[in-house]
Short mmCIF file of C-alpha atoms and ligand atoms in Angstrom, two decimals:
data_model
loop_
_atom_site.label_atom_id
_atom_site.label_comp_id
_atom_site.label_asym_id
_atom_site.label_seq_id
_atom_site.Cartn_x
_atom_site.Cartn_y
_atom_site.Cartn_z
CA MET Y 46 27.69 28.63 -1.66
CA THR Y 47 27.28 30.95 -4.56
CA SER Y 48 24.57 30.99 -7.16
CA ARG Y 49 25.45 28.97 -10.29
CA VAL Y 50 22.27 29.31 -12.30
CA ARG Y 51 19.45 31.31 -11.54
CA LEU Y 52 16.01 31.16 -13.06
CA THR Y 53 13.71 34.18 -12.48
CA GLY Y 54 10.13 34.72 -13.46
CA ILE Y 55 9.92 31.74 -15.90
CA THR Y 56 6.53 31.35 -17.35
CA LYS Y 57 5.57 28.65 -20.05
CA ARG Y 58 2.28 27.88 -21.57
CA PHE Y 59 1.18 25.00 -23.86
CA GLY Y 60 -2.06 26.29 -25.17
CA PRO Y 61 -4.49 26.50 -22.25
CA VAL Y 62 -2.12 24.89 -19.81
CA LEU Y 63 -0.04 27.21 -17.70
CA ALA Y 64 3.02 24.75 -17.12
CA ASN Y 65 5.17 27.24 -15.38
CA ASP Y 66 3.96 30.42 -13.70
CA ASP Y 67 6.51 32.99 -12.63
CA VAL Y 68 8.93 30.34 -11.41
CA ASP Y 69 12.23 31.48 -9.47
CA LEU Y 70 14.74 28.71 -8.97
CA ASP Y 71 18.21 29.40 -7.62
CA LEU Y 72 20.89 26.64 -7.91
CA LEU Y 73 23.95 26.86 -5.77
CA SER Y 74 27.34 25.38 -6.62
CA GLY Y 75 27.73 22.32 -4.63
CA GLU Y 76 24.04 21.66 -3.53
CA VAL Y 77 21.75 18.88 -4.31
CA HIS Y 78 18.58 20.71 -5.08
CA ALA Y 79 15.38 18.51 -5.15
CA VAL Y 80 12.31 19.66 -7.13
CA VAL Y 81 9.17 17.93 -6.13
CA GLY Y 82 5.31 18.56 -7.09
CA GLU Y 83 2.44 16.56 -8.40
CA ASN Y 84 2.14 15.09 -11.83
CA GLY Y 85 1.67 17.93 -14.29
CA ALA Y 86 3.10 20.55 -11.63
CA GLY Y 87 5.68 21.70 -14.22
CA LYS Y 88 8.84 20.09 -13.09
CA SER Y 89 9.99 18.58 -16.44
CA THR Y 90 9.09 21.75 -18.09
CA LEU Y 91 11.17 23.78 -15.89
CA MET Y 92 14.10 21.42 -16.39
CA SER Y 93 13.62 21.73 -20.21
CA VAL Y 94 13.88 25.56 -19.85
CA LEU Y 95 16.98 25.03 -17.81
CA TYR Y 96 18.47 22.78 -20.52
CA GLY Y 97 17.43 25.08 -23.46
CA SER Y 98 15.05 22.61 -25.07
CA VAL Y 99 11.81 24.71 -24.22
CA HIS Y 100 11.64 28.25 -24.75
CA PRO Y 101 9.81 30.10 -21.85
CA ASP Y 102 7.16 32.79 -22.80
CA ALA Y 103 8.75 35.12 -19.97
CA GLY Y 104 11.52 35.13 -17.58
CA GLN Y 105 15.33 35.31 -17.23
CA ILE Y 106 18.23 32.80 -16.90
CA ALA Y 107 21.51 33.90 -15.48
CA ALA Y 108 24.76 31.61 -15.25
CA ASN Y 109 27.36 32.76 -12.70
CA GLY Y 110 25.44 36.03 -12.30
CA VAL Y 111 25.47 36.70 -16.16
CA PRO Y 112 22.34 36.86 -18.04
CA VAL Y 113 22.19 34.07 -20.74
CA ARG Y 114 19.67 33.08 -23.48
CA PHE Y 115 19.39 29.49 -24.50
CA THR Y 116 18.16 28.74 -27.88
CA SER Y 117 18.93 25.15 -27.80
CA PRO Y 118 20.66 22.51 -25.64
CA GLY Y 119 23.75 23.14 -27.24
CA ASP Y 120 23.80 26.65 -25.49
CA ALA Y 121 22.90 25.10 -22.21
CA ILE Y 122 25.96 22.51 -22.63
CA ALA Y 123 28.21 25.16 -23.55
CA ALA Y 124 26.97 27.05 -20.54
CA GLY Y 125 28.17 23.82 -18.37
CA ILE Y 126 24.67 22.46 -17.83
CA GLY Y 127 24.15 18.69 -18.56
CA MET Y 128 20.93 16.66 -18.46
CA VAL Y 129 20.58 13.05 -17.83
CA HIS Y 130 17.33 11.98 -19.70
CA GLN Y 131 15.08 9.49 -18.14
CA HIS Y 132 14.93 7.65 -21.53
CA PHE Y 133 18.75 7.22 -22.03
CA GLN Y 134 19.90 8.66 -25.36
CA LEU Y 135 22.64 6.06 -26.01
CA PHE Y 136 23.89 3.95 -28.92
CA GLU Y 137 23.40 0.45 -27.76
CA SER Y 138 26.08 -1.11 -29.96
CA PHE Y 139 28.71 1.38 -29.14
CA SER Y 140 31.15 1.20 -26.37
CA VAL Y 141 31.03 3.14 -23.24
CA THR Y 142 33.81 5.38 -24.44
CA ASP Y 143 32.33 5.89 -27.90
CA ASN Y 144 28.95 6.84 -26.32
CA VAL Y 145 30.73 9.42 -23.96
CA ILE Y 146 32.71 11.20 -26.42
CA TYR Y 147 30.08 11.09 -29.17
CA GLY Y 148 29.66 14.49 -30.92
CA ALA Y 149 32.63 15.99 -28.84
CA GLU Y 150 35.36 13.64 -30.01
CA PRO Y 151 38.93 15.08 -29.56
CA SER Y 152 40.80 15.35 -32.70
CA ARG Y 153 44.41 16.00 -33.81
CA ARG Y 154 44.82 17.38 -37.21
CA GLY Y 155 41.28 16.52 -38.17
CA VAL Y 156 41.52 13.08 -37.06
CA ILE Y 157 39.76 11.56 -34.11
CA ASP Y 158 42.25 11.27 -31.32
CA ARG Y 159 41.22 7.68 -29.83
CA ALA Y 160 44.07 7.50 -27.38
CA SER Y 161 43.47 10.72 -25.74
CA ALA Y 162 39.71 10.24 -25.72
CA ARG Y 163 40.20 6.90 -24.02
CA ASP Y 164 42.46 8.24 -21.35
CA ARG Y 165 40.22 11.06 -20.61
CA VAL Y 166 37.22 8.80 -20.22
CA ALA Y 167 39.09 6.27 -18.06
CA ALA Y 168 40.24 9.16 -15.84
CA LEU Y 169 36.57 10.51 -15.55
CA ILE Y 170 35.22 6.86 -14.70
CA GLU Y 171 37.85 6.63 -12.02
CA GLU Y 172 37.13 10.16 -10.65
CA TYR Y 173 33.36 9.23 -10.58
CA GLY Y 174 34.20 6.10 -8.51
CA SER Y 175 32.66 3.96 -11.09
CA THR Y 176 33.17 0.29 -12.23
CA LEU Y 177 32.52 0.82 -15.80
CA ASP Y 178 34.50 -0.99 -18.30
CA PRO Y 179 35.28 1.74 -21.00
CA SER Y 180 35.21 -0.92 -23.72
CA ALA Y 181 31.99 -2.61 -22.88
CA ALA Y 182 29.22 -2.20 -25.28
CA VAL Y 183 26.13 -0.26 -23.88
CA ARG Y 184 23.68 -3.04 -24.70
CA THR Y 185 25.31 -5.31 -22.29
CA LEU Y 186 25.03 -3.01 -19.36
CA PRO Y 187 22.22 -2.87 -16.59
CA MET Y 188 20.26 0.35 -16.12
CA GLY Y 189 22.43 1.76 -13.23
CA LEU Y 190 25.59 1.45 -15.52
CA ARG Y 191 23.96 2.96 -18.52
CA GLN Y 192 22.83 5.97 -16.30
CA GLN Y 193 26.42 6.40 -15.38
CA VAL Y 194 27.29 6.66 -19.07
CA GLU Y 195 24.74 9.45 -19.41
CA ILE Y 196 26.21 11.17 -16.40
CA LEU Y 197 29.72 10.67 -17.87
CA LYS Y 198 28.61 12.27 -21.11
CA ALA Y 199 27.62 15.28 -19.33
CA LEU Y 200 30.92 15.42 -17.09
CA TYR Y 201 32.99 14.78 -20.21
CA ARG Y 202 31.47 18.14 -21.74
CA HIS Y 203 32.52 19.89 -18.32
CA ALA Y 204 29.00 20.12 -17.02
CA ASP Y 205 29.02 21.43 -13.50
CA VAL Y 206 25.32 21.89 -13.47
CA LEU Y 207 23.46 18.32 -13.70
CA ILE Y 208 19.89 17.86 -14.14
CA LEU Y 209 18.31 14.57 -13.15
CA ASP Y 210 14.69 14.15 -14.09
CA GLU Y 211 13.26 11.10 -12.17
CA PRO Y 212 16.53 9.13 -12.43
CA THR Y 213 15.76 6.49 -9.88
CA ALA Y 214 12.45 5.30 -11.57
CA VAL Y 215 14.61 2.69 -13.57
CA LEU Y 216 17.18 1.92 -10.88
CA THR Y 217 17.31 -0.99 -8.42
CA PRO Y 218 17.73 0.12 -4.72
CA ALA Y 219 21.42 -0.96 -4.82
CA GLU Y 220 21.88 1.32 -7.92
CA THR Y 221 19.99 4.11 -6.42
CA GLY Y 222 22.34 3.97 -3.43
CA LEU Y 223 25.40 4.02 -5.69
CA LEU Y 224 23.91 7.06 -7.68
CA PHE Y 225 23.38 8.94 -4.61
CA THR Y 226 26.75 8.45 -3.12
CA SER Y 227 28.09 9.77 -6.53
CA LEU Y 228 25.80 12.69 -6.60
CA ARG Y 229 26.95 13.61 -3.08
CA ARG Y 230 30.64 13.38 -4.36
CA LEU Y 231 30.00 15.52 -7.34
CA ALA Y 232 28.27 18.10 -5.17
CA GLU Y 233 31.37 18.18 -2.78
CA ARG Y 234 33.39 19.03 -5.67
CA GLY Y 235 31.12 22.13 -6.41
CA VAL Y 236 28.77 20.59 -9.08
CA ALA Y 237 25.20 21.99 -8.68
CA ILE Y 238 22.60 19.07 -9.10
CA VAL Y 239 18.83 19.28 -9.67
CA LEU Y 240 16.97 16.13 -8.71
CA VAL Y 241 13.31 15.71 -9.79
CA THR Y 242 11.77 12.98 -7.83
CA HIS Y 243 8.40 11.65 -6.59
CA LYS Y 244 10.21 9.60 -3.83
CA LEU Y 245 10.06 11.92 -0.80
CA ASP Y 246 12.36 9.35 1.16
CA GLU Y 247 14.94 10.21 -1.56
CA VAL Y 248 14.63 13.96 -1.08
CA MET Y 249 15.23 13.58 2.56
CA GLN Y 250 18.27 11.26 2.01
CA VAL Y 251 20.15 13.06 -0.62
CA SER Y 252 19.14 16.70 -1.08
CA ASP Y 253 20.38 20.03 0.69
CA ARG Y 254 17.35 21.98 -0.44
CA VAL Y 255 14.04 21.38 -1.85
CA THR Y 256 11.74 23.34 -4.02
CA VAL Y 257 8.03 22.53 -4.13
CA LEU Y 258 6.01 23.13 -7.36
CA ARG Y 259 2.12 23.19 -7.30
CA GLN Y 260 0.32 23.83 -10.52
CA GLY Y 261 3.18 25.63 -12.24
CA ARG Y 262 4.01 27.84 -9.12
CA VAL Y 263 6.72 27.70 -6.47
CA VAL Y 264 5.02 26.84 -3.22
CA GLU Y 265 8.46 26.93 -1.21
CA THR Y 266 11.95 26.43 -1.32
CA VAL Y 267 13.39 25.12 1.98
CA PRO Y 268 16.44 23.52 3.59
CA THR Y 269 15.72 19.76 3.62
CA ALA Y 270 16.55 19.54 7.29
CA ASP Y 271 13.83 21.77 8.07
CA THR Y 272 10.95 19.70 6.55
CA THR Y 273 9.48 16.20 6.59
CA PRO Y 274 7.96 13.99 3.89
CA ALA Y 275 4.54 14.67 5.37
CA ALA Y 276 5.02 18.33 5.30
CA LEU Y 277 6.23 18.19 1.57
CA ALA Y 278 3.32 16.09 0.62
CA HIS Y 279 1.11 18.64 2.17
CA ALA Y 280 2.97 21.51 0.33
CA MET Y 281 2.55 19.55 -3.06
CA THR Y 282 -1.00 18.72 -2.76
CA GLY Y 283 -2.58 21.14 -0.19
CA ARG Y 284 -3.95 18.18 1.79
CA ASP Y 285 -2.77 15.44 4.06
CA ILE Y 286 -1.87 12.16 2.55
CA GLU Y 287 -2.77 8.93 4.31
CA THR Y 288 -1.25 5.77 3.20
CA ALA Y 289 -3.80 2.90 2.05
CA VAL Y 290 -3.12 -0.32 3.79
CA ASN Y 291 -4.70 -3.84 3.06
CA ASP Y 292 -6.19 -4.33 6.54
CA ALA Y 293 -9.41 -6.19 5.50
CA PRO Y 294 -9.24 -9.80 5.98
CA ALA Y 295 -8.85 -11.86 2.67
CA SER Y 296 -11.76 -14.02 1.66
CA PRO Y 297 -10.37 -15.49 -1.52
CA GLY Y 298 -12.72 -17.21 -3.99
CA ALA Y 299 -11.81 -19.27 -6.98
CA ALA Y 300 -8.62 -19.01 -9.00
CA VAL Y 301 -8.57 -16.27 -11.55
CA LEU Y 302 -5.11 -16.99 -12.65
CA THR Y 303 -3.13 -20.33 -12.38
CA VAL Y 304 0.27 -20.64 -13.85
CA THR Y 305 1.83 -24.21 -14.09
CA ASP Y 306 5.18 -25.34 -15.17
CA LEU Y 307 5.94 -22.24 -17.00
CA ARG Y 308 9.49 -22.00 -18.68
CA ILE Y 309 11.09 -19.33 -20.74
CA PRO Y 310 14.32 -20.23 -22.11
CA ALA Y 311 17.52 -18.28 -21.46
CA GLU Y 312 18.32 -15.48 -23.85
CA GLY Y 313 21.59 -13.57 -24.35
CA THR Y 314 22.79 -12.71 -20.82
CA ARG Y 315 19.35 -13.52 -19.22
CA ALA Y 316 18.81 -16.43 -17.19
CA ALA Y 317 16.12 -18.86 -18.03
CA ILE Y 318 12.87 -18.33 -16.08
CA ALA Y 319 10.87 -20.90 -14.24
CA CYS Y 320 7.50 -20.91 -12.49
CA ASP Y 321 6.35 -24.35 -11.21
CA HIS Y 322 3.15 -22.98 -9.64
CA LEU Y 323 1.52 -19.54 -9.14
CA ARG Y 324 -2.10 -18.88 -8.49
CA VAL Y 325 -4.06 -15.76 -8.07
CA ARG Y 326 -7.61 -16.15 -6.45
CA ALA Y 327 -10.51 -13.73 -6.69
CA GLY Y 328 -10.36 -11.16 -3.90
CA GLU Y 329 -6.67 -11.17 -3.34
CA ILE Y 330 -3.56 -9.31 -4.32
CA VAL Y 331 -0.59 -11.54 -5.11
CA GLY Y 332 2.85 -9.64 -5.34
CA ILE Y 333 5.93 -10.47 -7.05
CA ALA Y 334 9.02 -8.84 -5.66
CA GLY Y 335 12.47 -8.72 -7.05
CA VAL Y 336 15.29 -6.50 -8.25
CA ALA Y 337 14.42 -5.23 -11.72
CA GLY Y 338 16.06 -7.41 -14.22
CA ASN Y 339 15.39 -10.69 -12.44
CA GLY Y 340 12.88 -11.91 -14.89
CA GLN Y 341 9.75 -10.11 -13.64
CA ALA Y 342 9.18 -8.33 -16.96
CA GLU Y 343 9.60 -11.68 -19.01
CA PHE Y 344 7.43 -13.39 -16.55
CA VAL Y 345 4.62 -10.96 -16.92
CA GLN Y 346 4.86 -10.84 -20.76
CA ALA Y 347 4.37 -14.77 -20.70
CA VAL Y 348 1.41 -14.39 -18.48
CA VAL Y 349 -0.31 -11.75 -20.47
CA GLY Y 350 0.62 -13.45 -23.83
CA LEU Y 351 3.37 -11.20 -25.11
CA ARG Y 352 6.04 -13.68 -24.95
CA PRO Y 353 5.93 -17.41 -25.89
CA ALA Y 354 6.46 -19.88 -23.08
CA SER Y 355 5.98 -23.60 -22.26
CA GLY Y 356 3.75 -24.58 -19.53
CA SER Y 357 0.21 -23.58 -18.94
CA VAL Y 358 -1.68 -20.52 -18.03
CA THR Y 359 -5.41 -20.48 -16.95
CA ILE Y 360 -7.35 -17.35 -16.80
CA ASN Y 361 -10.87 -17.64 -15.13
CA ASP Y 362 -11.05 -21.40 -15.99
CA VAL Y 363 -10.10 -20.87 -19.60
CA ASP Y 364 -6.78 -22.39 -20.84
CA VAL Y 365 -4.88 -19.47 -22.50
CA SER Y 366 -1.57 -21.10 -22.74
CA ARG Y 367 -1.38 -20.43 -26.48
CA ALA Y 368 -3.50 -17.46 -26.64
CA ASP Y 369 -2.56 -14.04 -27.63
CA VAL Y 370 -3.29 -10.93 -25.58
CA ARG Y 371 -6.61 -10.26 -27.02
CA ARG Y 372 -7.90 -13.77 -26.32
CA ARG Y 373 -6.57 -13.45 -22.82
CA ARG Y 374 -8.20 -10.24 -22.23
CA ARG Y 375 -11.46 -11.76 -23.41
CA ALA Y 376 -10.92 -14.54 -20.96
CA GLY Y 377 -11.12 -11.80 -18.14
CA MET Y 378 -7.67 -10.16 -17.96
CA ALA Y 379 -6.76 -6.45 -17.67
CA TYR Y 380 -3.36 -5.33 -17.97
CA VAL Y 381 -1.37 -2.28 -16.90
CA PRO Y 382 2.20 -2.56 -18.57
CA GLU Y 383 5.19 -1.02 -17.18
CA ASP Y 384 6.10 0.59 -20.36
CA ARG Y 385 2.94 2.60 -20.86
CA ALA Y 386 4.32 4.80 -23.44
CA ALA Y 387 5.12 1.87 -26.04
CA VAL Y 388 2.85 -0.95 -24.91
CA GLY Y 389 -0.01 0.86 -22.78
CA SER Y 390 -1.07 3.79 -25.03
CA ALA Y 391 -1.08 5.46 -28.54
CA ARG Y 392 0.70 8.63 -27.95
CA ALA Y 393 -0.39 10.28 -31.00
CA LEU Y 394 -4.12 9.56 -30.39
CA SER Y 395 -6.37 11.73 -28.06
CA ILE Y 396 -6.72 10.94 -24.43
CA SER Y 397 -10.45 9.92 -25.22
CA ASP Y 398 -9.54 7.45 -27.93
CA ASN Y 399 -6.88 5.83 -25.48
CA LEU Y 400 -9.49 5.55 -22.70
CA ALA Y 401 -11.78 3.94 -25.13
CA VAL Y 402 -9.46 1.24 -26.46
CA GLY Y 403 -10.83 -2.32 -25.63
CA ARG Y 404 -13.92 -0.78 -23.97
CA PHE Y 405 -16.46 -0.26 -26.60
CA ARG Y 406 -17.36 -2.58 -29.53
CA GLY Y 407 -18.69 -1.07 -32.80
CA TRP Y 408 -19.49 2.50 -33.31
CA LEU Y 409 -20.06 5.04 -30.67
CA LYS Y 410 -21.12 8.59 -30.74
CA PRO Y 411 -18.28 10.93 -30.40
CA SER Y 412 -20.11 12.85 -27.64
CA ALA Y 413 -20.56 9.64 -25.71
CA LEU Y 414 -16.88 8.92 -26.05
CA ARG Y 415 -16.04 12.29 -24.69
CA ARG Y 416 -18.28 12.04 -21.87
CA HIS Y 417 -16.87 8.58 -20.95
CA ALA Y 418 -13.36 10.09 -21.24
CA ALA Y 419 -14.07 13.22 -19.28
CA ASP Y 420 -15.73 11.09 -16.63
CA LEU Y 421 -12.80 8.82 -16.20
CA MET Y 422 -10.36 11.82 -16.21
CA GLU Y 423 -12.23 13.65 -13.41
CA ARG Y 424 -12.63 10.51 -11.38
CA ASN Y 425 -8.94 9.67 -11.66
CA ASP Y 426 -7.47 13.25 -11.33
CA VAL Y 427 -5.94 13.19 -14.90
CA ARG Y 428 -4.46 16.66 -15.34
CA GLY Y 429 -4.13 18.05 -18.92
CA ALA Y 430 -5.88 20.10 -21.46
CA GLY Y 431 -8.91 17.96 -21.76
CA PRO Y 432 -10.12 14.64 -23.44
CA GLU Y 433 -9.29 15.66 -27.12
CA ALA Y 434 -5.64 16.55 -26.12
CA ARG Y 435 -3.13 14.00 -27.50
CA MET Y 436 -1.75 11.58 -25.04
CA SER Y 437 1.72 12.84 -25.74
CA SER Y 438 0.99 16.15 -24.31
CA LEU Y 439 0.36 14.49 -20.90
CA SER Y 440 2.89 14.69 -18.13
CA GLY Y 441 4.52 11.12 -17.34
CA GLY Y 442 2.33 10.51 -14.25
CA ASN Y 443 -0.85 11.70 -15.89
CA ALA Y 444 -0.34 9.33 -18.82
CA GLN Y 445 0.18 6.41 -16.19
CA LYS Y 446 -3.21 7.33 -14.66
CA VAL Y 447 -5.01 7.14 -18.09
CA VAL Y 448 -3.73 3.61 -18.80
CA LEU Y 449 -4.57 2.65 -15.15
CA ALA Y 450 -8.09 4.21 -15.42
CA ARG Y 451 -8.91 2.48 -18.53
CA GLU Y 452 -7.76 -0.97 -17.22
CA LEU Y 453 -9.37 -0.51 -13.87
CA SER Y 454 -12.66 0.45 -15.58
CA GLN Y 455 -12.80 -2.97 -17.32
CA ARG Y 456 -13.77 -4.66 -14.04
CA ALA Y 457 -11.97 -7.69 -15.26
CA PRO Y 458 -11.58 -10.68 -12.83
CA LEU Y 459 -7.83 -10.51 -13.19
CA LEU Y 460 -5.67 -7.30 -13.27
CA VAL Y 461 -2.09 -7.70 -13.95
CA ALA Y 462 -0.14 -4.58 -13.04
CA GLU Y 463 3.41 -3.77 -13.46
CA ASN Y 464 4.88 -1.06 -11.32
CA PRO Y 465 1.50 0.84 -11.41
CA THR Y 466 2.91 3.67 -9.33
CA GLN Y 467 6.08 4.16 -11.03
CA GLY Y 468 6.43 8.05 -11.82
CA VAL Y 469 3.00 8.99 -10.15
CA ASP Y 470 2.95 11.45 -7.39
CA VAL Y 471 2.25 10.95 -3.62
CA GLY Y 472 -1.42 11.74 -3.98
CA ALA Y 473 -1.79 9.52 -6.95
CA ILE Y 474 -0.03 6.70 -5.25
CA GLU Y 475 -2.54 6.89 -2.43
CA TYR Y 476 -5.38 6.93 -4.95
CA ILE Y 477 -4.00 3.94 -6.95
CA HIS Y 478 -3.43 1.88 -3.82
CA ARG Y 479 -7.12 2.66 -2.76
CA GLU Y 480 -8.27 1.59 -6.18
CA LEU Y 481 -6.23 -1.71 -6.05
CA LEU Y 482 -7.75 -2.46 -2.74
CA ALA Y 483 -11.19 -1.66 -3.90
CA TYR Y 484 -10.61 -4.09 -6.90
CA ARG Y 485 -9.69 -6.78 -4.44
CA ALA Y 486 -12.75 -6.03 -2.15
CA ALA Y 487 -15.02 -6.20 -5.27
CA GLY Y 488 -13.91 -9.80 -5.64
CA ASN Y 489 -11.26 -9.47 -8.39
CA GLY Y 490 -7.81 -10.88 -8.24
CA VAL Y 491 -4.65 -8.70 -8.85
CA LEU Y 492 -1.10 -9.89 -9.82
CA LEU Y 493 1.12 -6.97 -8.72
CA VAL Y 494 4.66 -6.80 -9.78
CA SER Y 495 6.56 -3.87 -7.97
CA ASN Y 496 10.04 -2.50 -7.28
CA GLU Y 497 8.60 -0.90 -4.37
CA LEU Y 498 8.65 -3.15 -1.31
CA SER Y 499 6.71 -0.69 0.62
CA GLU Y 500 3.95 -0.90 -1.89
CA LEU Y 501 3.86 -4.87 -1.76
CA ILE Y 502 3.84 -4.73 2.21
CA ALA Y 503 1.04 -2.28 2.14
CA LEU Y 504 -1.16 -4.20 -0.46
CA ALA Y 505 -0.31 -7.90 -1.08
CA ASP Y 506 -1.91 -10.77 0.69
CA ARG Y 507 0.92 -13.04 -0.45
CA VAL Y 508 4.48 -12.11 -2.10
CA HIS Y 509 6.71 -14.26 -4.19
CA VAL Y 510 10.12 -13.30 -4.62
CA LEU Y 511 11.70 -13.68 -8.03
CA VAL Y 512 15.62 -13.93 -8.23
CA GLY Y 513 17.59 -14.77 -11.42
CA GLY Y 514 14.49 -16.29 -13.20
CA ARG Y 515 13.46 -18.43 -10.13
CA PHE Y 516 10.80 -18.01 -7.43
CA VAL Y 517 12.93 -18.38 -4.33
CA ALA Y 518 10.65 -17.68 -1.70
CA SER Y 519 7.01 -16.80 -0.69
CA PHE Y 520 5.56 -14.86 2.26
CA GLU Y 521 2.03 -14.69 3.67
CA ARG Y 522 0.89 -11.19 4.39
CA ALA Y 523 1.40 -11.51 8.18
CA GLN Y 524 5.08 -12.29 7.31
CA LEU Y 525 5.84 -9.52 5.06
CA SER Y 526 8.69 -7.08 6.04
CA GLU Y 527 10.99 -5.13 4.24
CA GLY Y 528 13.82 -6.92 5.87
CA ARG Y 529 12.52 -10.40 5.09
CA LEU Y 530 11.94 -9.58 1.47
CA GLY Y 531 15.14 -7.65 1.06
CA GLU Y 532 16.95 -10.70 2.40
CA ALA Y 533 15.39 -13.16 0.09
CA MET Y 534 16.02 -10.87 -2.88
CA THR Y 535 19.75 -10.67 -2.15
CA ASN Y 536 20.75 -13.78 -0.14
CA ALA Y 537 19.49 -16.15 -3.04
CA GLY Y 538 22.96 -15.91 -4.37
CA ALA Y 539 22.25 -12.82 -6.66
CA GLY Y 540 22.53 -9.17 -5.85
CA ALA Y 541 21.62 -6.19 -7.90
CA GLY Y 542 22.54 -5.71 -11.55
CA THR Y 543 24.95 -8.13 -13.28
CA ALA Y 544 25.06 -10.70 -10.61
CA ALA Y 545 21.29 -11.29 -11.15
CA LEU Y 546 22.16 -12.66 -14.56
CA THR Y 547 23.57 -15.87 -12.96
CA PRO Y 548 20.92 -18.15 -11.56
CA PRO Y 549 21.23 -18.65 -7.86
CA GLU Y 550 22.26 -21.90 -6.46
CA GLY Y 551 19.43 -24.04 -5.15
CA ASP Y 552 16.17 -22.74 -3.75
N1 ATP O 721 4.66 19.57 -25.25
C1 ATP O 721 3.56 19.78 -24.50
N2 ATP O 721 2.41 20.13 -25.03
C2 ATP O 721 1.33 20.27 -24.33
N3 ATP O 721 1.25 20.28 -23.11
C3 ATP O 721 2.41 19.97 -22.27
C4 ATP O 721 3.70 19.78 -22.96
N4 ATP O 721 4.42 19.58 -22.23
C5 ATP O 721 4.10 19.64 -20.89
N5 ATP O 721 2.67 19.97 -21.02
C6 ATP O 721 1.79 20.15 -20.08
O1 ATP O 721 2.27 21.04 -19.03
C7 ATP O 721 2.18 20.60 -17.73
C8 ATP O 721 3.27 20.41 -16.89
O2 ATP O 721 4.00 19.04 -17.53
P1 ATP O 721 5.33 18.71 -16.92
O3 ATP O 721 5.67 17.49 -17.77
O4 ATP O 721 6.18 19.63 -16.77
O5 ATP O 721 4.97 18.16 -15.59
P2 ATP O 721 5.81 17.23 -14.28
O6 ATP O 721 5.70 17.95 -13.13
O7 ATP O 721 7.11 16.98 -15.00
O8 ATP O 721 4.89 16.01 -14.14
P3 ATP O 721 5.36 14.45 -13.99
O9 ATP O 721 5.57 14.32 -12.48
O10 ATP O 721 4.03 13.74 -14.30
O11 ATP O 721 6.39 14.15 -14.92
C9 ATP O 721 1.17 19.25 -17.94
O12 ATP O 721 -0.19 19.78 -17.60
C10 ATP O 721 1.43 18.90 -19.17
O13 ATP O 721 0.44 18.13 -19.80
MG1 MG O 722 8.08 15.15 -15.60
#
């Protein structure tokens, strides 16, 4: 395999933060190259340098052995480099075809040549092995298919280098499987693929080589076959990572959350959501499992007061059925939302201000605020420029840690956590799991919604499975296994993606 793009000596500073420090990365045609590292290690920065959206302070880029300079993503695209953004950049109301060709429409005598565009997109879809309907509006598509549109956009522009920054964070297990099959196919045809991920089993499954970054520097680049998840975790963090497991017997107390006869009407293509009864007691972790898109998000919104629903919700013996989020919080609820950028934090404010929200009433000395923030950052290993830095300057995983630190520090009797370890590194997962177990041990209750079965199996005292808006099965801790949960999630009549939109028959 030959070098397709080579980065040499890339260095990038953001103020006091050295995000990339003399980084070398060689991408070969036909390889899937995984890039791993702790939150803030510099992965996304390096990808932005490769894609021309961040200008390095030092270092060179060579494409096919020829030195190049990227002043913008346009230059990178012209050099055959495509990027699949984690937050998709698609027009919801446009069709698949129109999204794919947007900005690169073929024209004949100055007029957009729709027929030839349609043909090329259809051919690409087939070549990619996709089931996409080229005329479908993007807003009707599940995440996995939207991501395919992003990938097709790059391929349509003749990309033979594809950058994917945490592409599976938003995918169901089935969608992830499909993505990896497609990536291997593209690699076989000579495309160079860079895959940034925190999931080491994905690295093992799909990549040929892996580069480990630590605090901006390359620790190693090795053939995947020559390493193990444990060895990678060690290279990333400099220590051994042990997984935290819920092995203390439960001693549940009074109910901290009771949901009864909750109903959310169907909306658009989403099925109605129904929960006859769900209870979380003090001193236990109750999990909700299900393929994303089966109603977990809406159910949690209804529980925390962000979405109207009929039925009743009681937090800590207070009837909050008609209460807004603030009153539910006052009743004793903390909440770690999935969308921490939009719901969980104020990106333009400082980390210190974000950590203080909901915590203090009245006026506080700035120095006390800063101390509180510095203390929480230190204890939660939030890596960034300091308490006064803007929330938006933090890497994805570090932003997640800030929201979690704030919510855990409330010591509320009930914590509602939605995918709390999404996008955080292996060390942070271990830490967050220990914190959740400590929360339970301290006599608080946790409602844990997670796309990661392994997380539920490690932590939950009981797991309810949500499929097509209905709770179809429940398992006690002793019964939990990936096999059982997986079966309940798929056998209820709904599979991944669109099938999940139809409610299952019976339960
Ligand atoms: N625009 C920016 N302004 C200031 N600091 C930044 C900016 N972008 C990144 N940084 C800092 O650079 C470092 C590397 O960030 P980067 O986003 O590359 O990390 P990452 O490895 O992708 O982390 P994650 O796994 O959390 O996504 C972090 O300390 C981050 O706070
Ligand atoms: Mg990143």
